[in-house]
Amino acid sequence: MSTVQRKPILLDFEKPLVELEARIAQIRDLAEENEVDVSEQIQQLEQRAAQLRQEIFSSLSPAQRIQLARHPRRPSTLDYVQMMTEDWIELHGDRRGGDDLALVGGIARLEGRSVMLLGHQKGRDTKDNVARNFGMASPGGYRKAMRLMEHADRFGMAILTFIDTPGAWAGVEAEKQGQGEAIAYNLREMFRLDVPILCTVIGEGGSGGALGIGVGDRQLMFEHSVYTVASPEACAAILWKDAGKAGQAAEALKITAPDLKALGIIDDIIPEPLGGAHSDPLQAAKVLKDSILSHLVDLDRLTPGERREQRYQKFRRMGVFLES
């Protein structure tokens, strides 16, 4: 049976590395055809390729991290559910007449422990992206999420949320259905839940769309993810009337994991495989799972009251500034 190999999606800053790897493959093929031993030369080139890969991915700019965070083959919520958990049962509906495909949720077992998993879900191709509205949830999606979180709280299940959205759906219909109210309600209600809540930015964390499932005891973030109050393109268009200055806006917004860790917005940075989570999804899932389990052990030591108080104080500390 033949297998279909997907053509790699090449980002601009990866071109020197890909060209070098293609050259190595070409030399290897020519050597095999002509029965010439060039193993020493190939080894030197492979060492150079490994060094170049390390150099590229250890010094990414915020704009380049955005490219990785938006990579079409970056693992999604359902990918991590499949790789990390067992006995996954997806739950549907907000009980008000809708079931938003842009925000998925359900019950699963994580190392034998029942947990509630929620997350934004983007599509893999154009048709799937349209069906899932490119991961931009409607008010019904946030109401579904809240319904599932209340279910988890009632039955003592930890809540794990995976954030990956450019923002909440901003259409006229979403406004008619109460988008702002739905997100605000979730923000308030997540503070009162007794069970542990872990929120992880797995890709793009955009604006209120991310915050709608982002109030937790621990805020985790993948190394090359971004978390921002507004997209750099939108920020540049507002400030400079020029979306082309998105790179400059990305620098100013402090949207990367190291910046947000320094600011106290997130608690932990989850390292990615060299080349990004999409280059080795299984390894990314393993590291994410280990991090979640470690934080759950810490949170299990606290009483529900202590968790609620710490959660409240954590968010009260955000955005504090001094005026001279």
Short mmCIF file of N, CA, C and O in Angstrom, two decimals, residues 133-220:
data_model
loop_
_atom_site.label_atom_id
_atom_site.label_comp_id
_atom_site.label_asym_id
_atom_site.label_seq_id
_atom_site.Cartn_x
_atom_site.Cartn_y
_atom_site.Cartn_z
N ASN A 133 -14.43 27.58 11.87
CA ASN A 133 -14.30 29.04 11.92
C ASN A 133 -12.90 29.48 12.32
O ASN A 133 -12.72 30.43 13.06
N PHE A 134 -11.89 28.74 11.82
CA PHE A 134 -10.48 29.06 12.06
C PHE A 134 -10.15 29.15 13.55
O PHE A 134 -9.26 29.89 13.96
N GLY A 135 -10.87 28.38 14.38
CA GLY A 135 -10.60 28.37 15.82
C GLY A 135 -11.15 29.57 16.56
O GLY A 135 -10.81 29.78 17.73
N MET A 136 -12.02 30.35 15.91
CA MET A 136 -12.60 31.53 16.56
C MET A 136 -13.99 31.16 17.09
O MET A 136 -14.94 30.99 16.32
N ALA A 137 -14.09 31.02 18.40
CA ALA A 137 -15.31 30.51 19.02
C ALA A 137 -16.42 31.55 19.07
O ALA A 137 -16.18 32.75 19.21
N SER A 138 -17.64 31.06 19.00
CA SER A 138 -18.85 31.88 19.12
C SER A 138 -19.26 31.95 20.58
O SER A 138 -18.71 31.23 21.43
N PRO A 139 -20.25 32.77 20.92
CA PRO A 139 -20.75 32.77 22.30
C PRO A 139 -21.19 31.38 22.75
O PRO A 139 -20.96 30.99 23.91
N GLY A 140 -21.79 30.62 21.83
CA GLY A 140 -22.20 29.26 22.17
C GLY A 140 -21.04 28.38 22.56
O GLY A 140 -21.17 27.49 23.41
N GLY A 141 -19.88 28.61 21.94
CA GLY A 141 -18.70 27.84 22.30
C GLY A 141 -18.25 28.10 23.73
O GLY A 141 -17.91 27.17 24.47
N TYR A 142 -18.27 29.36 24.14
CA TYR A 142 -17.86 29.69 25.51
C TYR A 142 -18.91 29.24 26.52
O TYR A 142 -18.56 28.85 27.65
N ARG A 143 -20.19 29.24 26.12
CA ARG A 143 -21.22 28.72 27.03
C ARG A 143 -21.12 27.20 27.15
O ARG A 143 -21.35 26.64 28.22
N LYS A 144 -20.77 26.53 26.05
CA LYS A 144 -20.53 25.09 26.13
C LYS A 144 -19.36 24.81 27.07
O LYS A 144 -19.43 23.90 27.91
N ALA A 145 -18.28 25.59 26.92
CA ALA A 145 -17.11 25.40 27.78
C ALA A 145 -17.47 25.56 29.25
O ALA A 145 -17.05 24.78 30.10
N MET A 146 -18.27 26.58 29.56
CA MET A 146 -18.65 26.81 30.95
C MET A 146 -19.52 25.67 31.48
O MET A 146 -19.38 25.25 32.63
N ARG A 147 -20.41 25.16 30.64
CA ARG A 147 -21.25 24.03 31.04
C ARG A 147 -20.39 22.82 31.40
O ARG A 147 -20.62 22.16 32.42
N LEU A 148 -19.36 22.57 30.59
CA LEU A 148 -18.49 21.42 30.85
C LEU A 148 -17.62 21.65 32.08
O LEU A 148 -17.34 20.72 32.84
N MET A 149 -17.19 22.89 32.30
CA MET A 149 -16.39 23.18 33.49
C MET A 149 -17.22 23.01 34.77
O MET A 149 -16.73 22.52 35.79
N GLU A 150 -18.47 23.43 34.72
CA GLU A 150 -19.35 23.24 35.88
C GLU A 150 -19.58 21.75 36.13
O GLU A 150 -19.65 21.30 37.28
N HIS A 151 -19.69 20.96 35.06
CA HIS A 151 -19.83 19.51 35.19
C HIS A 151 -18.59 18.93 35.87
O HIS A 151 -18.69 18.09 36.78
N ALA A 152 -17.41 19.38 35.44
CA ALA A 152 -16.16 18.91 36.04
C ALA A 152 -16.08 19.27 37.51
O ALA A 152 -15.65 18.46 38.34
N ASP A 153 -16.50 20.49 37.85
CA ASP A 153 -16.46 20.94 39.23
C ASP A 153 -17.40 20.09 40.10
O ASP A 153 -17.06 19.75 41.23
N ARG A 154 -18.55 19.75 39.55
CA ARG A 154 -19.53 18.96 40.30
C ARG A 154 -19.00 17.57 40.62
O ARG A 154 -19.27 17.02 41.70
N PHE A 155 -18.21 17.00 39.70
CA PHE A 155 -17.75 15.63 39.89
C PHE A 155 -16.26 15.55 40.25
O PHE A 155 -15.66 14.47 40.19
N GLY A 156 -15.66 16.67 40.60
CA GLY A 156 -14.29 16.66 41.11
C GLY A 156 -13.22 16.34 40.10
O GLY A 156 -12.18 15.76 40.45
N MET A 157 -13.42 16.73 38.84
CA MET A 157 -12.43 16.47 37.80
C MET A 157 -11.61 17.72 37.52
O MET A 157 -12.18 18.81 37.37
N ALA A 158 -10.30 17.59 37.46
CA ALA A 158 -9.44 18.72 37.10
C ALA A 158 -9.80 19.17 35.67
O ALA A 158 -10.20 18.38 34.82
N ILE A 159 -9.63 20.47 35.44
CA ILE A 159 -9.95 21.06 34.13
C ILE A 159 -8.65 21.45 33.44
O ILE A 159 -7.81 22.17 34.00
N LEU A 160 -8.47 20.97 32.20
CA LEU A 160 -7.30 21.31 31.39
C LEU A 160 -7.80 22.04 30.15
O LEU A 160 -8.62 21.51 29.40
N THR A 161 -7.33 23.26 29.94
CA THR A 161 -7.74 24.01 28.75
C THR A 161 -6.54 24.25 27.84
O THR A 161 -5.44 24.51 28.31
N PHE A 162 -6.78 24.14 26.54
CA PHE A 162 -5.75 24.35 25.52
C PHE A 162 -6.15 25.55 24.66
O PHE A 162 -7.19 25.52 23.99
N ILE A 163 -5.34 26.57 24.68
CA ILE A 163 -5.65 27.84 24.02
C ILE A 163 -4.94 27.93 22.69
O ILE A 163 -3.71 27.79 22.62
N ASP A 164 -5.70 28.16 21.62
CA ASP A 164 -5.12 28.28 20.28
C ASP A 164 -6.12 28.97 19.37
O ASP A 164 -6.85 28.32 18.62
N THR A 165 -6.17 30.29 19.44
CA THR A 165 -7.15 31.05 18.66
C THR A 165 -6.61 32.43 18.32
O THR A 165 -5.92 33.04 19.15
N PRO A 166 -6.92 32.95 17.14
CA PRO A 166 -6.56 34.34 16.85
C PRO A 166 -7.43 35.33 17.61
O PRO A 166 -7.13 36.51 17.69
N GLY A 167 -8.54 34.84 18.18
CA GLY A 167 -9.47 35.68 18.93
C GLY A 167 -10.87 35.11 18.83
O GLY A 167 -11.14 34.20 18.05
N ALA A 168 -11.76 35.62 19.64
CA ALA A 168 -13.16 35.20 19.56
C ALA A 168 -13.78 35.70 18.25
O ALA A 168 -13.33 36.69 17.67
N TRP A 169 -14.79 34.98 17.79
CA TRP A 169 -15.48 35.39 16.56
C TRP A 169 -16.05 36.80 16.75
O TRP A 169 -16.78 37.06 17.71
N ALA A 170 -15.71 37.70 15.82
CA ALA A 170 -16.12 39.10 15.96
C ALA A 170 -17.21 39.49 14.97
O ALA A 170 -17.37 40.68 14.67
N GLY A 171 -17.95 38.53 14.47
CA GLY A 171 -19.01 38.82 13.51
C GLY A 171 -20.22 39.48 14.16
O GLY A 171 -20.40 39.46 15.38
N VAL A 172 -21.08 40.05 13.32
CA VAL A 172 -22.30 40.70 13.80
C VAL A 172 -23.18 39.70 14.54
O VAL A 172 -23.76 40.02 15.59
N GLU A 173 -23.26 38.49 14.01
CA GLU A 173 -24.09 37.47 14.65
C GLU A 173 -23.58 37.13 16.05
O GLU A 173 -24.36 36.91 16.98
N ALA A 174 -22.26 37.11 16.21
CA ALA A 174 -21.68 36.84 17.53
C ALA A 174 -22.06 37.93 18.52
O ALA A 174 -22.36 37.66 19.69
N GLU A 175 -22.06 39.18 18.05
CA GLU A 175 -22.46 40.29 18.92
C GLU A 175 -23.93 40.17 19.30
O GLU A 175 -24.32 40.43 20.45
N LYS A 176 -24.76 39.78 18.35
CA LYS A 176 -26.18 39.60 18.64
C LYS A 176 -26.40 38.52 19.69
O LYS A 176 -27.33 38.61 20.50
N GLN A 177 -25.55 37.49 19.66
CA GLN A 177 -25.70 36.37 20.60
C GLN A 177 -25.02 36.64 21.95
O GLN A 177 -25.09 35.81 22.85
N GLY A 178 -24.36 37.79 22.09
CA GLY A 178 -23.78 38.15 23.39
C GLY A 178 -22.37 37.66 23.60
O GLY A 178 -22.07 37.06 24.64
N GLN A 179 -21.48 37.93 22.64
CA GLN A 179 -20.11 37.45 22.75
C GLN A 179 -19.39 37.99 23.99
O GLN A 179 -18.79 37.24 24.75
N GLY A 180 -19.49 39.31 24.21
CA GLY A 180 -18.82 39.91 25.36
C GLY A 180 -19.32 39.36 26.68
O GLY A 180 -18.55 39.07 27.59
N GLU A 181 -20.62 39.18 26.78
CA GLU A 181 -21.22 38.66 28.02
C GLU A 181 -20.78 37.23 28.27
O GLU A 181 -20.48 36.85 29.41
N ALA A 182 -20.73 36.42 27.21
CA ALA A 182 -20.36 35.01 27.36
C ALA A 182 -18.93 34.88 27.88
O ALA A 182 -18.65 34.08 28.79
N ILE A 183 -18.01 35.68 27.34
CA ILE A 183 -16.62 35.63 27.79
C ILE A 183 -16.50 36.18 29.21
O ILE A 183 -15.82 35.59 30.07
N ALA A 184 -17.16 37.30 29.48
CA ALA A 184 -17.10 37.90 30.82
C ALA A 184 -17.65 36.94 31.88
O ALA A 184 -17.11 36.84 32.99
N TYR A 185 -18.72 36.24 31.53
CA TYR A 185 -19.32 35.27 32.46
C TYR A 185 -18.31 34.17 32.80
O TYR A 185 -18.15 33.78 33.96
N ASN A 186 -17.61 33.66 31.77
CA ASN A 186 -16.61 32.63 32.01
C ASN A 186 -15.48 33.13 32.90
O ASN A 186 -15.02 32.43 33.81
N LEU A 187 -15.04 34.36 32.66
CA LEU A 187 -13.97 34.93 33.49
C LEU A 187 -14.37 34.95 34.96
O LEU A 187 -13.59 34.59 35.84
N ARG A 188 -15.58 35.37 35.22
CA ARG A 188 -16.05 35.44 36.61
C ARG A 188 -16.22 34.06 37.21
O ARG A 188 -15.76 33.80 38.34
N GLU A 189 -16.86 33.17 36.47
CA GLU A 189 -17.22 31.88 37.04
C GLU A 189 -16.02 30.96 37.23
O GLU A 189 -16.01 30.13 38.15
N MET A 190 -14.98 31.08 36.41
CA MET A 190 -13.82 30.21 36.58
C MET A 190 -13.10 30.48 37.90
O MET A 190 -12.42 29.60 38.43
N PHE A 191 -13.25 31.69 38.43
CA PHE A 191 -12.62 32.00 39.72
C PHE A 191 -13.27 31.25 40.89
O PHE A 191 -12.63 31.06 41.91
N ARG A 192 -14.51 30.83 40.74
CA ARG A 192 -15.20 30.20 41.87
C ARG A 192 -15.11 28.68 41.86
O ARG A 192 -15.52 28.02 42.82
N LEU A 193 -14.58 28.07 40.80
CA LEU A 193 -14.53 26.61 40.71
C LEU A 193 -13.54 26.04 41.72
O LEU A 193 -12.47 26.59 41.95
N ASP A 194 -13.91 24.91 42.31
CA ASP A 194 -13.09 24.30 43.36
C ASP A 194 -11.95 23.44 42.82
O ASP A 194 -10.93 23.28 43.48
N VAL A 195 -12.13 22.87 41.64
CA VAL A 195 -11.17 21.90 41.13
C VAL A 195 -9.94 22.60 40.53
O VAL A 195 -10.00 23.78 40.18
N PRO A 196 -8.81 21.88 40.40
CA PRO A 196 -7.62 22.48 39.76
C PRO A 196 -7.92 22.84 38.31
O PRO A 196 -8.61 22.11 37.60
N ILE A 197 -7.38 23.98 37.87
CA ILE A 197 -7.52 24.42 36.48
C ILE A 197 -6.14 24.73 35.93
O ILE A 197 -5.42 25.58 36.47
N LEU A 198 -5.77 24.05 34.84
CA LEU A 198 -4.50 24.32 34.17
C LEU A 198 -4.80 24.79 32.75
O LEU A 198 -5.51 24.12 32.01
N CYS A 199 -4.25 25.95 32.39
CA CYS A 199 -4.47 26.53 31.06
C CYS A 199 -3.14 26.54 30.31
O CYS A 199 -2.15 27.03 30.84
N THR A 200 -3.14 26.03 29.09
CA THR A 200 -1.92 25.97 28.29
C THR A 200 -2.13 26.63 26.95
O THR A 200 -3.06 26.29 26.22
N VAL A 201 -1.25 27.58 26.62
CA VAL A 201 -1.27 28.18 25.28
C VAL A 201 -0.46 27.25 24.37
O VAL A 201 0.76 27.16 24.51
N ILE A 202 -1.14 26.55 23.48
CA ILE A 202 -0.45 25.57 22.62
C ILE A 202 -0.07 26.16 21.27
O ILE A 202 0.70 25.56 20.52
N GLY A 203 -0.64 27.33 20.93
CA GLY A 203 -0.35 27.96 19.65
C GLY A 203 -0.46 29.46 19.76
O GLY A 203 0.41 30.14 20.28
N GLU A 204 -1.59 29.96 19.30
CA GLU A 204 -1.83 31.40 19.29
C GLU A 204 -2.89 31.74 20.33
O GLU A 204 -4.02 31.25 20.26
N GLY A 205 -2.53 32.55 21.30
CA GLY A 205 -3.49 32.98 22.31
C GLY A 205 -3.89 34.41 22.05
O GLY A 205 -3.14 35.34 22.38
N GLY A 206 -5.05 34.62 21.46
CA GLY A 206 -5.43 35.96 21.04
C GLY A 206 -6.59 36.55 21.82
O GLY A 206 -7.68 36.01 21.84
N SER A 207 -6.35 37.65 22.51
CA SER A 207 -7.37 38.54 23.06
C SER A 207 -8.37 37.81 23.97
O SER A 207 -8.03 36.84 24.64
N GLY A 208 -9.61 38.32 24.00
CA GLY A 208 -10.63 37.73 24.87
C GLY A 208 -10.99 36.32 24.47
O GLY A 208 -11.48 35.54 25.30
N GLY A 209 -10.75 35.98 23.22
CA GLY A 209 -11.01 34.61 22.78
C GLY A 209 -10.18 33.61 23.55
O GLY A 209 -10.63 32.49 23.85
N ALA A 210 -8.95 33.99 23.90
CA ALA A 210 -8.08 33.14 24.72
C ALA A 210 -8.49 33.19 26.18
O ALA A 210 -8.54 32.17 26.87
N LEU A 211 -8.81 34.38 26.67
CA LEU A 211 -9.16 34.54 28.09
C LEU A 211 -10.43 33.81 28.47
O LEU A 211 -10.61 33.45 29.63
N GLY A 212 -11.32 33.59 27.51
CA GLY A 212 -12.59 32.93 27.81
C GLY A 212 -12.45 31.54 28.40
O GLY A 212 -13.36 31.04 29.05
N ILE A 213 -11.29 30.89 28.16
CA ILE A 213 -11.01 29.60 28.83
C ILE A 213 -9.62 29.67 29.47
O ILE A 213 -8.96 28.65 29.63
N GLY A 214 -9.20 30.89 29.86
CA GLY A 214 -7.83 31.08 30.30
C GLY A 214 -7.62 31.48 31.74
O GLY A 214 -6.52 31.90 32.10
N VAL A 215 -8.64 31.35 32.60
CA VAL A 215 -8.45 31.67 34.02
C VAL A 215 -8.13 30.38 34.76
O VAL A 215 -8.99 29.52 34.92
N GLY A 216 -6.88 30.23 35.18
CA GLY A 216 -6.48 28.99 35.82
C GLY A 216 -5.54 29.18 36.99
O GLY A 216 -5.02 30.26 37.24
N ASP A 217 -5.32 28.07 37.71
CA ASP A 217 -4.35 28.07 38.81
C ASP A 217 -2.93 28.15 38.27
O ASP A 217 -2.04 28.70 38.92
N ARG A 218 -2.70 27.57 37.10
CA ARG A 218 -1.40 27.62 36.44
C ARG A 218 -1.62 27.99 34.98
O ARG A 218 -2.49 27.46 34.32
N GLN A 219 -0.78 28.92 34.51
CA GLN A 219 -0.81 29.32 33.11
C GLN A 219 0.48 28.79 32.46
O GLN A 219 1.57 29.27 32.79
N LEU A 220 0.35 27.81 31.60
CA LEU A 220 1.49 27.22 30.92
C LEU A 220 1.52 27.72 29.47
O LEU A 220 0.51 28.14 28.92
#
